[in-house]
mmCIF file of C-alpha atoms in Angstrom:
data_model
loop_
_atom_site.group_PDB
_atom_site.id
_atom_site.type_symbol
_atom_site.label_atom_id
_atom_site.label_comp_id
_atom_site.label_asym_id
_atom_site.label_seq_id
_atom_site.Cartn_x
_atom_site.Cartn_y
_atom_site.Cartn_z
ATOM 1 C CA MET W 1 71.399 121.987 96.750
ATOM 2 C CA LYS W 2 70.199 118.093 97.061
ATOM 3 C CA ILE W 3 67.334 116.793 95.621
ATOM 4 C CA ASP W 4 66.496 113.225 95.537
ATOM 5 C CA ARG W 5 67.457 110.182 93.001
ATOM 6 C CA ASN W 6 63.814 110.594 90.327
ATOM 7 C CA GLU W 7 64.105 114.589 90.109
ATOM 8 C CA PHE W 8 68.198 114.242 89.652
ATOM 9 C CA PHE W 9 68.169 111.376 86.717
ATOM 10 C CA LYS W 10 65.644 114.293 84.825
ATOM 11 C CA ILE W 11 67.555 116.871 85.633
ATOM 12 C CA GLN W 12 70.502 114.676 84.237
ATOM 13 C CA ALA W 13 68.807 113.202 80.596
ATOM 14 C CA LYS W 14 68.903 116.817 79.634
ATOM 15 C CA PHE W 15 72.272 116.837 79.656
ATOM 16 C CA GLU W 16 75.265 116.559 76.087
ATOM 17 C CA ASN W 17 77.596 114.347 77.796
ATOM 18 C CA ILE W 18 76.950 111.734 80.948
ATOM 19 C CA PRO W 19 80.310 110.123 82.327
ATOM 20 C CA PHE W 20 79.692 106.439 82.169
ATOM 21 C CA THR W 21 80.439 107.065 85.790
ATOM 22 C CA GLN W 22 77.469 109.137 87.005
ATOM 23 C CA THR W 23 75.315 107.043 84.651
ATOM 24 C CA GLU W 24 71.667 104.795 86.897
ATOM 25 C CA GLU W 25 72.865 102.040 85.267
ATOM 26 C CA TRP W 26 76.653 102.562 87.187
ATOM 27 C CA LEU W 27 74.869 103.366 90.311
ATOM 28 C CA LEU W 28 72.661 99.865 90.638
ATOM 29 C CA SER W 29 76.188 98.005 89.419
ATOM 30 C CA GLU W 30 78.416 99.544 91.908
ATOM 31 C CA TYR W 31 76.464 100.681 94.531
ATOM 32 C CA SER W 32 72.883 99.048 94.873
ATOM 33 C CA ASP W 33 73.387 98.398 98.847
ATOM 34 C CA LYS W 34 74.087 102.207 99.178
ATOM 35 C CA LEU W 35 70.567 103.162 97.176
ATOM 36 C CA ASN W 36 69.679 104.646 100.051
ATOM 37 C CA ASP W 37 72.675 106.712 101.104
ATOM 38 C CA ILE W 38 73.293 108.627 97.953
ATOM 39 C CA VAL W 39 72.888 112.439 97.875
ATOM 40 C CA TYR W 40 72.280 114.015 94.823
ATOM 41 C CA PHE W 41 73.102 117.474 93.893
ATOM 42 C CA VAL W 42 72.816 120.006 91.054
ATOM 43 C CA ASP W 43 73.435 123.946 90.506
ATOM 44 C CA SER W 44 69.356 124.402 89.839
ATOM 45 C CA LEU W 45 66.321 123.586 88.578
ATOM 46 C CA ASP W 46 65.556 125.917 86.346
ATOM 47 C CA ASP W 47 69.083 126.212 84.055
ATOM 48 C CA PRO W 48 71.442 123.153 85.182
ATOM 49 C CA GLN W 49 74.473 123.333 83.900
ATOM 50 C CA ILE W 50 76.096 120.671 86.090
ATOM 51 C CA CYS W 51 75.129 117.575 88.525
ATOM 52 C CA CYS W 52 76.190 114.806 90.610
ATOM 53 C CA TRP W 53 75.241 112.121 92.084
ATOM 54 C CA GLY W 54 77.574 111.116 95.131
ATOM 55 C CA VAL W 55 78.068 107.628 97.780
ATOM 56 C CA PRO W 56 78.964 109.045 102.051
ATOM 57 C CA ILE W 57 81.075 106.323 103.619
ATOM 58 C CA GLU W 58 81.955 105.732 107.307
ATOM 59 C CA LYS W 59 86.108 105.717 107.127
ATOM 60 C CA PRO W 60 88.513 105.792 111.008
ATOM 61 C CA ILE W 61 89.691 108.435 111.986
ATOM 62 C CA ILE W 62 88.688 110.688 109.107
ATOM 63 C CA GLY W 63 85.157 110.517 109.508
ATOM 64 C CA LYS W 64 82.301 111.171 106.954
ATOM 65 C CA TYR W 65 83.191 110.982 103.824
ATOM 66 C CA LEU W 66 82.361 111.524 100.427
ATOM 67 C CA LEU W 67 83.128 110.271 97.140
ATOM 68 C CA LEU W 68 81.545 111.711 94.029
ATOM 69 C CA HIS W 69 82.718 109.972 90.293
ATOM 70 C CA GLY W 70 82.974 113.104 88.741
ATOM 71 C CA GLU W 71 79.925 114.732 87.466
ATOM 72 C CA THR W 72 77.986 115.968 84.721
ATOM 73 C CA ILE W 73 78.612 119.542 82.969
ATOM 74 C CA HIS W 74 77.868 121.559 80.121
ATOM 75 C CA GLU W 75 80.750 123.120 78.671
ATOM 76 C CA ASP W 76 80.442 126.650 77.860
ATOM 77 C CA ILE W 77 80.174 126.905 82.830
ATOM 78 C CA SER W 78 81.530 129.727 83.803
ATOM 79 C CA ILE W 79 83.804 129.396 86.139
ATOM 80 C CA LYS W 80 81.656 131.213 88.557
ATOM 81 C CA ARG W 81 79.314 128.603 89.335
ATOM 82 C CA ILE W 82 81.769 125.590 89.210
ATOM 83 C CA THR W 83 83.358 127.174 92.486
ATOM 84 C CA SER W 84 79.762 128.254 93.515
ATOM 85 C CA PHE W 85 78.556 124.233 92.873
ATOM 86 C CA TYR W 86 81.529 122.328 94.614
ATOM 87 C CA ARG W 87 81.349 125.475 97.609
ATOM 88 C CA GLU W 88 77.871 123.890 98.730
ATOM 89 C CA ILE W 89 78.675 120.230 98.569
ATOM 90 C CA ILE W 90 81.798 120.983 100.509
ATOM 91 C CA ASP W 91 79.650 122.915 103.305
ATOM 92 C CA GLN W 92 77.278 119.920 103.625
ATOM 93 C CA ASN W 93 78.144 117.557 107.282
ATOM 94 C CA PHE W 94 81.503 116.043 105.402
ATOM 95 C CA SER W 95 85.037 115.916 107.122
ATOM 96 C CA THR W 96 86.395 114.677 103.796
ATOM 97 C CA VAL W 97 84.969 114.599 100.059
ATOM 98 C CA GLU W 98 86.661 113.302 96.751
ATOM 99 C CA VAL W 99 85.694 113.701 93.258
ATOM 100 C CA SER W 100 88.047 111.735 90.579
ATOM 101 C CA SER W 101 86.099 112.838 87.767
ATOM 102 C CA ILE W 102 86.816 111.148 83.591
ATOM 103 C CA ASN W 103 85.969 114.389 81.876
ATOM 104 C CA TYR W 104 88.040 116.059 79.546
ATOM 105 C CA TYR W 105 90.880 118.216 81.182
ATOM 106 C CA SER W 106 89.576 122.083 81.421
ATOM 107 C CA ALA W 107 91.390 124.379 83.091
ATOM 108 C CA LYS W 108 88.307 126.566 83.337
ATOM 109 C CA PHE W 109 87.493 123.475 85.674
ATOM 110 C CA GLU W 110 90.702 124.021 87.642
ATOM 111 C CA ILE W 111 90.284 127.415 88.611
ATOM 112 C CA GLY W 112 86.396 126.283 89.805
ATOM 113 C CA ILE W 113 86.988 123.988 91.864
ATOM 114 C CA ARG W 114 90.439 125.099 93.046
ATOM 115 C CA ARG W 115 88.836 128.262 94.713
ATOM 116 C CA ALA W 116 85.893 126.081 96.346
ATOM 117 C CA GLY W 117 88.780 124.949 97.864
ATOM 118 C CA PHE W 118 89.313 122.002 96.742
ATOM 119 C CA ILE W 119 93.128 120.756 96.089
ATOM 120 C CA ARG W 120 95.060 118.377 94.235
ATOM 121 C CA PRO W 121 95.383 114.603 96.899
ATOM 122 C CA LEU W 122 99.305 113.877 97.620
ATOM 123 C CA GLY W 123 98.765 110.227 96.592
ATOM 124 C CA LEU W 124 97.328 110.161 93.314
ATOM 125 C CA SER W 125 95.611 107.256 93.193
ATOM 126 C CA LEU W 126 94.339 107.235 89.990
ATOM 127 C CA SER W 127 96.479 107.946 86.053
ATOM 128 C CA PRO W 128 94.333 111.086 84.420
ATOM 129 C CA LEU W 129 95.156 110.044 81.536
ATOM 130 C CA THR W 130 93.546 108.657 78.414
ATOM 131 C CA LEU W 131 93.695 107.459 74.670
ATOM 132 C CA ILE W 132 91.211 109.145 72.710
ATOM 133 C CA VAL W 133 90.612 107.648 68.751
ATOM 134 C CA ASN W 134 88.980 109.926 66.800
ATOM 135 C CA LEU W 135 86.502 108.227 64.714
ATOM 136 C CA LYS W 136 85.853 110.378 62.289
ATOM 137 C CA GLU W 137 88.942 110.230 60.276
ATOM 138 C CA PRO W 138 91.403 107.515 59.190
ATOM 139 C CA PHE W 139 92.286 104.328 61.452
ATOM 140 C CA ASN W 140 96.297 104.897 62.023
ATOM 141 C CA PHE W 141 97.055 101.106 63.796
ATOM 142 C CA HIS W 142 100.573 100.252 64.705
ATOM 143 C CA ARG W 143 102.019 98.051 62.710
ATOM 144 C CA ASN W 144 101.846 95.488 65.938
ATOM 145 C CA TRP W 145 98.148 95.892 65.968
ATOM 146 C CA SER W 146 97.322 95.106 62.857
ATOM 147 C CA ARG W 147 99.745 91.684 63.025
ATOM 148 C CA ASN W 148 97.673 90.289 65.556
ATOM 149 C CA VAL W 149 94.722 91.585 64.065
ATOM 150 C CA ARG W 150 95.662 88.916 60.503
ATOM 151 C CA LYS W 151 96.638 86.500 62.917
ATOM 152 C CA SER W 152 93.457 86.307 63.872
ATOM 153 C CA ILE W 153 91.568 86.365 60.818
ATOM 154 C CA LYS W 154 93.935 83.139 60.044
ATOM 155 C CA GLU W 155 92.437 81.822 62.918
ATOM 156 C CA SER W 156 89.037 82.554 61.740
ATOM 157 C CA VAL W 157 87.840 83.924 64.887
ATOM 158 C CA ARG W 158 84.132 86.246 65.049
ATOM 159 C CA PHE W 159 83.212 89.175 66.548
ATOM 160 C CA GLN W 160 79.316 89.390 67.640
ATOM 161 C CA TYR W 161 77.492 92.513 69.770
ATOM 162 C CA ILE W 162 75.290 90.724 71.899
ATOM 163 C CA GLU W 163 72.152 92.913 71.732
ATOM 164 C CA ASN W 164 70.697 91.483 74.911
ATOM 165 C CA PRO W 165 73.413 89.199 76.629
ATOM 166 C CA THR W 166 71.560 86.583 78.462
ATOM 167 C CA ASN W 167 72.194 85.108 81.499
ATOM 168 C CA ASN W 168 74.974 82.419 80.221
ATOM 169 C CA GLU W 169 76.548 85.692 78.403
ATOM 170 C CA ILE W 170 76.906 87.224 81.306
ATOM 171 C CA HIS W 171 78.459 84.423 83.317
ATOM 172 C CA SER W 172 80.956 83.658 80.259
ATOM 173 C CA PHE W 173 81.554 87.618 80.484
ATOM 174 C CA ILE W 174 82.997 87.207 84.050
ATOM 175 C CA GLU W 175 84.607 84.010 83.598
ATOM 176 C CA LEU W 176 86.502 85.847 80.984
ATOM 177 C CA PHE W 177 87.028 88.881 83.147
ATOM 178 C CA ASN W 178 88.902 87.054 86.220
ATOM 179 C CA GLN W 179 90.976 85.548 84.272
ATOM 180 C CA LEU W 180 91.995 89.080 83.430
ATOM 181 C CA LYS W 181 91.747 90.261 86.843
ATOM 182 C CA ASP W 182 94.165 86.800 87.504
ATOM 183 C CA ARG W 183 96.635 88.016 84.867
ATOM 184 C CA LYS W 184 97.163 91.514 86.054
ATOM 185 C CA SER W 185 96.170 91.191 89.631
ATOM 186 C CA LEU W 186 93.449 93.493 89.546
ATOM 187 C CA ARG W 187 91.858 95.134 92.998
ATOM 188 C CA PHE W 188 88.263 94.817 92.523
ATOM 189 C CA LYS W 189 85.790 92.086 90.904
ATOM 190 C CA LEU W 190 82.722 92.191 89.383
ATOM 191 C CA SER W 191 79.534 89.886 90.038
ATOM 192 C CA GLU W 192 77.030 88.964 87.654
ATOM 193 C CA LYS W 193 74.475 90.711 89.206
ATOM 194 C CA GLY W 194 75.728 93.893 88.663
ATOM 195 C CA ILE W 195 76.603 93.813 85.193
ATOM 196 C CA SER W 196 73.513 92.496 84.900
ATOM 197 C CA LYS W 197 72.590 96.276 85.513
ATOM 198 C CA LEU W 198 74.197 97.523 83.580
ATOM 199 C CA LEU W 199 73.605 96.263 80.599
ATOM 200 C CA GLU W 200 69.586 97.174 81.330
ATOM 201 C CA LYS W 201 69.703 99.545 79.479
ATOM 202 C CA GLN W 202 70.899 99.989 75.377
ATOM 203 C CA ARG W 203 73.341 103.133 76.516
ATOM 204 C CA TYR W 204 76.397 99.864 77.560
ATOM 205 C CA LYS W 205 76.291 96.959 74.642
ATOM 206 C CA MET W 206 78.441 93.539 75.050
ATOM 207 C CA PHE W 207 80.784 92.766 72.600
ATOM 208 C CA PHE W 208 82.324 88.934 72.308
ATOM 209 C CA VAL W 209 85.102 87.324 69.984
ATOM 210 C CA TYR W 210 84.591 83.180 69.641
ATOM 211 C CA ASP W 211 87.179 81.453 67.550
ATOM 212 C CA LYS W 212 86.381 78.611 65.416
ATOM 213 C CA ASP W 213 84.257 76.532 67.607
ATOM 214 C CA ASP W 214 81.802 78.870 69.029
ATOM 215 C CA TYR W 215 84.517 78.793 72.331
ATOM 216 C CA PRO W 216 84.480 82.198 74.020
ATOM 217 C CA LEU W 217 87.902 84.486 74.137
ATOM 218 C CA ALA W 218 87.844 87.511 74.400
ATOM 219 C CA ALA W 219 84.361 90.261 75.758
ATOM 220 C CA ARG W 220 84.529 93.888 76.182
ATOM 221 C CA ILE W 221 82.141 96.361 77.569
ATOM 222 C CA ILE W 222 81.369 99.916 75.548
ATOM 223 C CA TYR W 223 79.374 103.271 77.181
ATOM 224 C CA VAL W 224 77.919 105.156 74.092
ATOM 225 C CA MET W 225 76.443 108.424 74.874
ATOM 226 C CA ASN W 226 75.494 110.569 71.616
ATOM 227 C CA LYS W 227 78.386 110.646 69.590
ATOM 228 C CA ARG W 228 81.384 109.575 72.687
ATOM 229 C CA SER W 229 81.652 106.041 73.148
ATOM 230 C CA TYR W 230 84.082 104.796 76.250
ATOM 231 C CA ASP W 231 85.695 101.328 77.356
ATOM 232 C CA VAL W 232 83.791 100.910 80.591
ATOM 233 C CA TYR W 233 85.235 96.959 80.950
ATOM 234 C CA ALA W 234 87.456 94.257 79.361
ATOM 235 C CA ALA W 235 88.096 90.779 79.592
ATOM 236 C CA ASN W 236 89.506 88.250 77.748
ATOM 237 C CA SER W 237 91.105 84.772 78.171
ATOM 238 C CA ASN W 238 94.805 83.819 78.038
ATOM 239 C CA GLU W 239 93.837 81.958 75.080
ATOM 240 C CA ALA W 240 93.212 85.278 73.351
ATOM 241 C CA LEU W 241 96.604 86.371 73.888
ATOM 242 C CA GLN W 242 98.384 83.994 71.943
ATOM 243 C CA CYS W 243 95.279 84.787 68.762
ATOM 244 C CA GLY W 244 95.748 88.177 68.856
ATOM 245 C CA ALA W 245 91.808 88.059 69.245
ATOM 246 C CA THR W 246 92.312 91.472 72.207
ATOM 247 C CA TYR W 247 94.020 93.221 69.102
ATOM 248 C CA PHE W 248 90.775 92.235 66.537
ATOM 249 C CA ILE W 249 88.122 92.438 68.913
ATOM 250 C CA GLN W 250 88.906 95.839 69.817
ATOM 251 C CA GLN W 251 88.865 97.258 66.084
ATOM 252 C CA LYS W 252 85.989 95.837 65.365
ATOM 253 C CA ILE W 253 84.334 97.797 67.460
ATOM 254 C CA LEU W 254 86.584 100.825 66.318
ATOM 255 C CA GLU W 255 84.584 100.064 62.879
ATOM 256 C CA PHE W 256 81.334 98.843 64.527
ATOM 257 C CA LEU W 257 81.346 102.358 66.607
ATOM 258 C CA ARG W 258 82.077 104.294 63.072
ATOM 259 C CA ASP W 259 79.317 102.565 61.413
ATOM 260 C CA MET W 260 76.756 104.209 64.299
ATOM 261 C CA GLU W 261 78.434 106.824 63.073
ATOM 262 C CA ILE W 262 79.859 107.429 67.058
ATOM 263 C CA GLU W 263 82.790 110.301 66.579
ATOM 264 C CA GLU W 264 85.113 109.310 69.576
ATOM 265 C CA PHE W 265 86.192 106.008 71.791
ATOM 266 C CA ASP W 266 87.746 107.632 74.863
ATOM 267 C CA TYR W 267 90.312 104.261 76.291
ATOM 268 C CA GLY W 268 89.415 104.707 80.186
ATOM 269 C CA ARG W 269 92.974 105.436 81.989
ATOM 270 C CA ILE W 270 96.241 104.563 80.686
ATOM 271 C CA PRO W 271 98.628 104.236 83.794
ATOM 272 C CA PRO W 272 102.823 104.261 81.438
ATOM 273 C CA GLY W 273 105.259 104.204 84.292
ATOM 274 C CA THR W 274 107.988 101.821 85.116
ATOM 275 C CA ASP W 275 106.001 98.991 86.268
ATOM 276 C CA THR W 276 104.153 96.137 84.791
ATOM 277 C CA ARG W 277 100.824 98.112 83.741
ATOM 278 C CA ASP W 278 102.976 100.209 81.121
ATOM 279 C CA SER W 279 102.142 96.912 78.702
ATOM 280 C CA ILE W 280 98.736 98.709 78.856
ATOM 281 C CA TYR W 281 99.151 102.341 78.222
ATOM 282 C CA VAL W 282 101.246 100.205 75.209
ATOM 283 C CA SER W 283 99.124 98.170 74.162
ATOM 284 C CA LYS W 284 95.995 100.824 73.918
ATOM 285 C CA SER W 285 98.357 103.780 72.057
ATOM 286 C CA TYR W 286 99.102 100.771 68.858
ATOM 287 C CA SER W 287 95.491 102.130 68.088
ATOM 288 C CA GLY W 288 96.757 105.743 67.014
ATOM 289 C CA GLY W 289 94.700 107.404 70.125
ATOM 290 C CA GLU W 290 95.483 110.917 71.204
ATOM 291 C CA PRO W 291 96.890 110.820 75.280
ATOM 292 C CA ILE W 292 94.616 113.460 76.992
ATOM 293 C CA SER W 293 94.112 113.903 80.228
ATOM 294 C CA TYR W 294 90.991 114.106 81.998
ATOM 295 C CA ASN W 295 90.069 116.883 85.015
ATOM 296 C CA GLY W 296 91.078 113.791 87.228
ATOM 297 C CA GLN W 297 91.258 113.692 90.934
ATOM 298 C CA TRP W 298 90.900 116.252 93.016
ATOM 299 C CA HIS W 299 90.164 116.367 97.456
ATOM 300 C CA TYR W 300 88.967 118.703 100.112
ATOM 301 C CA SER W 301 89.400 118.195 103.758
ATOM 302 C CA LYS W 302 87.975 120.638 106.865
ATOM 303 C CA LYS W 303 90.814 119.832 108.375
ATOM 304 C CA LYS W 304 94.725 119.765 107.045
ATOM 305 C CA SER W 305 95.605 116.915 109.980
ATOM 306 C CA ILE W 306 92.534 115.065 108.176
ATOM 307 C CA ASP W 307 93.921 116.208 105.246
ATOM 308 C CA PHE W 308 97.474 115.002 105.394
ATOM 309 C CA LEU W 309 96.153 111.048 106.739
ATOM 310 C CA TYR W 310 93.742 110.272 103.964
ATOM 311 C CA SER W 311 96.207 111.588 101.253
ATOM 312 C CA PHE W 312 98.947 109.788 102.813
ATOM 313 C CA ALA W 313 97.437 107.182 102.803
ATOM 314 C CA LYS W 314 96.347 106.927 99.037
ATOM 315 C CA TYR W 315 99.541 107.111 98.153
ATOM 316 C CA LEU W 316 100.561 104.174 100.078
ATOM 317 C CA ILE W 317 97.351 102.021 98.059
ATOM 318 C CA ARG W 318 98.028 103.998 95.253
ATOM 319 C CA GLY W 319 96.753 101.868 91.668
ATOM 320 C CA ASP W 320 96.713 102.996 88.238
#
């Protein structure tokens, strides 16, 4: 059923785990200009097992399209309730619905969403893979990781958790990210306003590494929810690559989270393949994390012709 924003986030707060792409902070950071259009769904007010918010978008040819950045869900939910929830969503006035979930893969979820009428899109635009570091076990870093960390220590770099980020620190983060964006040819951009909204509550945490002259080399934003944590944004300078600071900041964050008694760290989507983005997978794999799959992308269209056109377009512009 559809509900309003205030009621939605009150219900969502009762769940044990909330993916960062379904948080209110993410909503305000990414879609502050669309708040009046956002739609909110929950399967039950009395006994909620699954809920999500989505972004309606008007697209040429396709018409009214709904983007769902995953869902907040109980692990013990039944297949029947998953199916019923998504059937109710597609009964709304949307020609196309896309789900992109960062919840860990569940065969039960796949059965449920397939029975609601969803299929895997022809052109998967996002990798469904991630790496999970078990923070309850001893670290198992690759020798290249350890070598880079030792290099950073020799350069006298300094790690800092920014408990209350200032405008200057947010500006520094954006500057570092823009260097990474240019280097990796990333298609999205960050704004100081968006990052500020993301950090308004303590669930998103900012970290920096500085050189011996207190010049920022690398930064990262991490989301923490109960015993889980997620890598959200990385930002590093060209100099950080030379002195190993990109590995140093990751190791220090993992140690910080372990000291907080967080149990696992999710590295986010990894893009193994034959192009230059494979280096992202390789560097993250040095953490010793275990590869797993998300529930990933699912697609529903009311007309097969729209389904084909949309999937073909996604295939042409597929990313990582």
